[in-house]
Amino acid sequence: MAKNDKPIATPTVIVIFGATGDLARKKLIPALFDLYEKAFLPAEFKVVGFSRRSFSHDEFKEFALLAISEARKRYSKARAAKFTESLLYQPGFF
């Protein structure tokens, strides 16, 4: 696991529109987890999923854990669970 030499100090919020779709499940969520594992995300960050599906925060976290497990053969389940603590979900329409 590579570490970033200069940690990002600025709190950051990332919004994923269409967060329950294929792009988010197959690419975006696993890529964000990869950045998290490599310490390329700031210490204070949130990922807000926005989509039409009526998920709760916990259901979205489970969705993210499933996405990570589908994308990666080997990963730390504890690190993935810690990553999902920074996930939030907001259902809605554009």
CSV table of C-alpha atoms in Angstrom, one decimal:
chain,number,residue,atom,x,y,z
A,1,MET,CA,0.0,0.0,0.0
A,2,ALA,CA,1.6,3.3,-1.1
A,3,LYS,CA,1.3,6.3,1.1
A,4,ASN,CA,0.9,9.9,-0.1
A,5,ASP,CA,3.9,12.0,1.2
A,6,LYS,CA,1.8,15.2,1.6
A,7,PRO,CA,-1.6,14.5,3.2
A,8,ILE,CA,-4.5,16.6,1.9
A,9,ALA,CA,-5.6,18.8,4.8
A,10,THR,CA,-8.7,20.3,3.2
A,11,PRO,CA,-12.0,18.6,4.1
A,12,THR,CA,-13.6,17.3,0.9
A,13,VAL,CA,-17.0,16.3,-0.2
A,14,ILE,CA,-17.4,14.2,-3.4
A,15,VAL,CA,-20.9,13.8,-4.9
A,16,ILE,CA,-21.7,10.9,-7.1
A,17,PHE,CA,-24.8,11.5,-9.3
A,18,GLY,CA,-26.4,8.2,-10.3
A,19,ALA,CA,-24.7,6.6,-7.3
A,20,THR,CA,-26.7,3.3,-7.6
A,21,GLY,CA,-25.9,2.7,-11.3
A,22,ASP,CA,-23.4,0.5,-13.1
A,23,LEU,CA,-20.7,3.2,-13.5
A,24,ALA,CA,-20.7,3.9,-9.7
A,25,ARG,CA,-20.9,0.2,-8.8
A,26,LYS,CA,-18.2,-1.0,-11.2
A,27,LYS,CA,-15.8,1.9,-11.4
A,28,LEU,CA,-16.4,5.0,-9.2
A,29,ILE,CA,-16.9,3.4,-5.8
A,30,PRO,CA,-14.0,0.9,-6.2
A,31,ALA,CA,-11.7,3.7,-7.5
A,32,LEU,CA,-12.6,5.9,-4.5
A,33,PHE,CA,-11.8,3.0,-2.2
A,34,ASP,CA,-8.5,2.5,-4.0
A,35,LEU,CA,-7.6,6.2,-3.4
A,36,TYR,CA,-8.6,5.8,0.3
A,37,GLU,CA,-6.4,2.8,0.7
A,38,LYS,CA,-3.4,4.7,-0.9
A,39,ALA,CA,-4.1,7.7,1.4
A,40,PHE,CA,-4.8,10.0,-1.5
A,41,LEU,CA,-8.1,11.2,0.1
A,42,PRO,CA,-8.0,13.8,2.8
A,43,ALA,CA,-8.4,12.7,6.4
A,44,GLU,CA,-11.8,14.4,6.5
A,45,PHE,CA,-13.9,13.5,3.5
A,46,LYS,CA,-17.5,12.5,2.7
A,47,VAL,CA,-18.9,10.8,-0.4
A,48,VAL,CA,-22.5,11.6,-1.0
A,49,GLY,CA,-24.4,9.3,-3.3
A,50,PHE,CA,-27.4,10.8,-5.1
A,51,SER,CA,-29.8,8.7,-7.1
A,52,ARG,CA,-33.5,8.0,-7.6
A,53,ARG,CA,-33.4,4.7,-5.6
A,54,SER,CA,-34.9,4.9,-2.1
A,55,PHE,CA,-31.8,3.7,-0.2
A,56,SER,CA,-31.0,4.6,3.4
A,57,HIS,CA,-27.4,5.5,4.4
A,58,ASP,CA,-26.9,2.0,5.6
A,59,GLU,CA,-28.3,0.4,2.4
A,60,PHE,CA,-25.9,2.6,0.4
A,61,LYS,CA,-23.0,1.5,2.5
A,62,GLU,CA,-23.9,-2.2,1.9
A,63,PHE,CA,-24.2,-1.4,-1.8
A,64,ALA,CA,-20.7,0.1,-1.7
A,65,LEU,CA,-19.3,-2.9,0.1
A,66,LEU,CA,-20.7,-5.2,-2.5
A,67,ALA,CA,-19.3,-3.0,-5.3
A,68,ILE,CA,-15.8,-3.2,-3.7
A,69,SER,CA,-16.0,-7.0,-3.2
A,70,GLU,CA,-17.1,-7.4,-6.9
A,71,ALA,CA,-14.3,-5.3,-8.1
A,72,ARG,CA,-11.4,-6.6,-6.0
A,73,LYS,CA,-10.4,-10.2,-5.3
A,74,ARG,CA,-8.3,-9.2,-2.3
A,75,TYR,CA,-9.0,-6.3,0.0
A,76,SER,CA,-9.3,-5.6,3.8
A,77,LYS,CA,-12.9,-5.9,4.9
A,78,ALA,CA,-12.0,-3.8,7.9
A,79,ARG,CA,-10.6,-1.0,5.7
A,80,ALA,CA,-13.6,-1.2,3.4
A,81,ALA,CA,-15.9,-0.9,6.5
A,82,LYS,CA,-13.9,2.1,7.7
A,83,PHE,CA,-14.2,3.7,4.2
A,84,THR,CA,-18.0,3.3,4.2
A,85,GLU,CA,-18.2,5.3,7.4
A,86,SER,CA,-17.7,8.3,5.2
A,87,LEU,CA,-20.5,7.5,2.8
A,88,LEU,CA,-23.9,9.2,2.8
A,89,TYR,CA,-26.9,8.8,0.6
A,90,GLN,CA,-29.5,11.3,-0.7
A,91,PRO,CA,-32.4,10.0,-2.8
A,92,GLY,CA,-34.0,12.4,-5.3
A,93,PHE,CA,-34.7,13.5,-8.8
A,94,PHE,CA,-32.9,16.0,-11.0
